[in-house]
Amino acid sequence: MDKVRLEAFSDGVFAIAITLLVLDLHVPHLESGESLAHALGQDWPSYVSYVASFLTIGTVWVNHHTIFRLLARCDRPLLVINIAFLMCVAAIPFPTALVSRFARTAEASTAAFVYGGTMVALGLLFNALWRYSLRGGLVSADADARGVSGITRSYLAGPVLWCAATLPAIWSADASLLLFAGLVGFWVLSSSFWGREAAP
Amino acid sequence: MDKVRLEAFSDGVFAIAITLLVLDLHVPHLESGESLAHALGQDWPSYVSYVASFLTIGTVWVNHHTIFRLLARCDRPLLVINIAFLMCVAAIPFPTALVSRFARTAEASTAAFVYGGTMVALGLLFNALWRYSLRGGLVSADADARGVSGITRSYLAGPVLWCAATLPAIWSADASLLLFAGLVGFWVLSSSFWGREAAP
Amino acid sequence: MDKVRLEAFSDGVFAIAITLLVLDLHVPHLESGESLAHALGQDWPSYVSYVASFLTIGTVWVNHHTIFRLLARCDRPLLVINIAFLMCVAAIPFPTALVSRFARTAEASTAAFVYGGTMVALGLLFNALWRYSLRGGLVSADADARGVSGITRSYLAGPVLWCAATLPAIWSADASLLLFAGLVGFWVLSSSFWGREAAP
Amino acid sequence: MDKVRLEAFSDGVFAIAITLLVLDLHVPHLESGESLAHALGQDWPSYVSYVASFLTIGTVWVNHHTIFRLLARCDRPLLVINIAFLMCVAAIPFPTALVSRFARTAEASTAAFVYGGTMVALGLLFNALWRYSLRGGLVSADADARGVSGITRSYLAGPVLWCAATLPAIWSADASLLLFAGLVGFWVLSSSFWGREAAP
C-alpha cells in the first residue's frame, strides 16, 4: 500500500463527507400561513451546524496532510488506523444532523454529547495515527525534530479540548454548542495566522 | 499544503456538488388520475434549476482552475479562503432545491433571494481568493500582466451582476430567475467563444 | 484547461453518478403480513434498473476515455460540450428512479420515454464531443486513421439504437425496457470480446 | 484503458460507497415521551452495520490494490469484470440499510441473506478478477510466485467463509450477523498483524 494512494483515498473520503453535509440542509415544509423566510429563520441551527462541520472537516483534512507529509512510508497497521479514523470523518454528517434537528429542543444535550463524542473519538484516532507513526519509525528521518514535537503537543490538545467543551452539556447544551463553535473558530483563525509561511 | 493536492481536493468537492444536484430531481407522487407526463411537466422548475446550477458549478470550476494555474505557490490563509469558498460551492444544491420547490408559489421571491445571495457570497469569496493571491505574492512571476488585470476586472463583475439579478426579486421572482438563467447562459456562451484558443 | 484535469474531473462525475445509483434501491415498507422476501421480490425492476444503469455508465466511461486518449489537446468549446455531456451522465439516476418506480404501472411508457430520451441526448452529446474534436483539429496527429473512422461510425450507432429502442414504448413499455436491457448487454459483451487486445 | 485510470476510477467508487454508508444513519423520530438517548440506543444495529460495512469496504479496497499492484497491464474483459465487481461494492449501502432496519424484527433472516449474498457475489467477482488476470497473462512477470499462490488461496477463502456465515440465517439471523461481525473483525486484525512489513 503506497502512501500516495492512501492519501488520495483519504482525500476522496474527506471531499465526499464534506460535500454530503449539504444533505442536512432541508427544504422546509411550510405550516399553513407560514412564510418561507420565517421557516428558514427557524432552521438556523442547520446553517450553523453546516458551517461548523464544514470548517471542522476542512481543518482535519489540513492536519491529516501535515502528518502524511512527514511520513517516509506506511504499513498495514497504519492503514487500519487510518480507515478507523476515516470512519469517524465520514460519520460527521450524522451528529451534525442530530444537532441541527434537536439543538433547540429538550434533547439538545444528548445531541451535543453525540457530536462532541464523535469529535473526541476523531481526535483520539488522530493521535493514534500520529503516535503509531512516530513509534513505528514511519516518520521521515529528515523531519524537523522541533516541528515533530510541536505536532505531538498540539494534536494532544484536540481531544482534550473537545472533551472539555462537551462536558458542560450536562448542565447546558447551548453552552456546549457555543464552545464547539468557539473551538472551530479558534482553529480556523489560528491556522490562517500561524501558517503564514508559504508552502511551495 | 502543496498546490496540486489543494486543487485535487477542490476538484473533488466540485465533482461531488455538481453530481449531488441530481438528488433535487424527485420521482413525483401522482395524484389520483394524474398522468406521469403531467406531473413531470408541472415539475419543470426542477429541470431548469438542475441545468442552471450544473452549468454554474461547471463555470465556477473552470474559473477556479484559471486562478490556480497562475499561482506559483499557496499558503495557509489562501487555504482557509478556499475552504470557505468551497463551502458555498457545496451548498449550491440547497438553494437549487429551494428554487425548484418554491419557484411557482407565493414564496418564490425568498427562494430567489437565497439562491442569488449564495451566488453573491460565492462571487465575493472568489474575488477574495484572487485578490489575496495577488497581494500575497502567490501569483507566478511569469504570469501575463494583461491577463492578470483582465481577470481582476472580469471576476469583479460576477458578484455585481448576481446582485443586480437578485434585487428585482423584491418585485418579481420570475424576473430574477430569468436574469439568473440569462447570466448562466451568457457565461457559458462567452466562455465557449472567448476561450477559442486551445490549451495544450 | 489541461486535458489531464478535464479527464480527472469527468472521472469524478462518472464515479459519483454510478455510485449514487444505489440511492434508488429503497428499503421496502412492509404491508401488514407481508414478508420482506415478497416485498423485495416485488421490487425487481429496481434491481434490473440498477444493473442496467450501472453497466451503461460504465460503458460510457470506457468510451469517454477512448476519445480522450486520442486527443492531443482541448479547448474551451470542448470543455463546454463536455460539461453538457456530464450533465446527462449525472442525471441518469433520475430516469433510473422513474423506471424503477413506474415500470409495472400504467405510466411505464412515460418512464421509458424519459429514460430513452436521456440516453439519446447523451449519445448526441457524445457524438458532438467527438465530431467537434475531429473538426477542431484536437485529435492527435498520430492517431490511427482507420481507428478514428471506426469510432465515428460506431458512436453514431449509439443515439440511433437508443432512439429505435425507445419508440416501441408508444405501444409497449415492456418491449422498450427489454430492448434497453438488450442494448446494454450487447455493449458489455461486445466490448469484452472486441477489446481483447491488452492496453499497456 | 490504462491501469492508472482504472485504479483511480475504482478508488473513486470505493471512497464514495464507503462515505454514502452514513446516509443509513437516520435522525430518529421520537415517540411522545421518548428520549433521544433511548431512541439512539434502540438504533444500535445501524451503528454496528455502519462499522461492519465501513471496515468491509476498507478491507476490500486494500485487497483490490494488492491485486492491481501485481498487474503489468489490463485489457477489456478485465475492465468489464472490474465494473461488475464495483457494482457489488457500490451496492453495499443497500443490504447494510436492510440489516439496520430489520435486524431485530421477524424479517432479520431475509436481511441477513441479502447481506451475505451480496458479500458472496463480491467475493466471487473478486476471484474472477484475480483468476482472469492470472490466466490472461496480465500479472507482472516479476511478481513473487509464492505471493501469487498465497493470494489465490486466501482470496478463495472469502466467498466460502461468507457463504458459511450466511447459511445459519436459516435457523438464526442473530448467529449469522454475529458471524459476519466476526469475519470482518478477523480480517481487520489479521491484516494489521500479517501486514507488519512496511511498504515504501
GROMACS .gro file of N, CA and C in nm, chain B residues 1 13 136 194:
model
   12
  201MET      N    1   0.111   2.246   0.271
  201MET     CA    2  -0.002   2.218   0.180
  201MET      C    3   0.037   2.250   0.036
  213VAL      N    4  -1.457   1.824  -0.448
  213VAL     CA    5  -1.577   1.891  -0.398
  213VAL      C    6  -1.664   1.940  -0.514
  336GLY      N    7  -0.067   3.874  -0.176
  336GLY     CA    8   0.025   3.790  -0.101
  336GLY      C    9   0.143   3.743  -0.184
  394TRP      N   10  -1.504   3.317  -2.632
  394TRP     CA   11  -1.380   3.385  -2.593
  394TRP      C   12  -1.263   3.289  -2.588
   0.00000   0.00000   0.00000
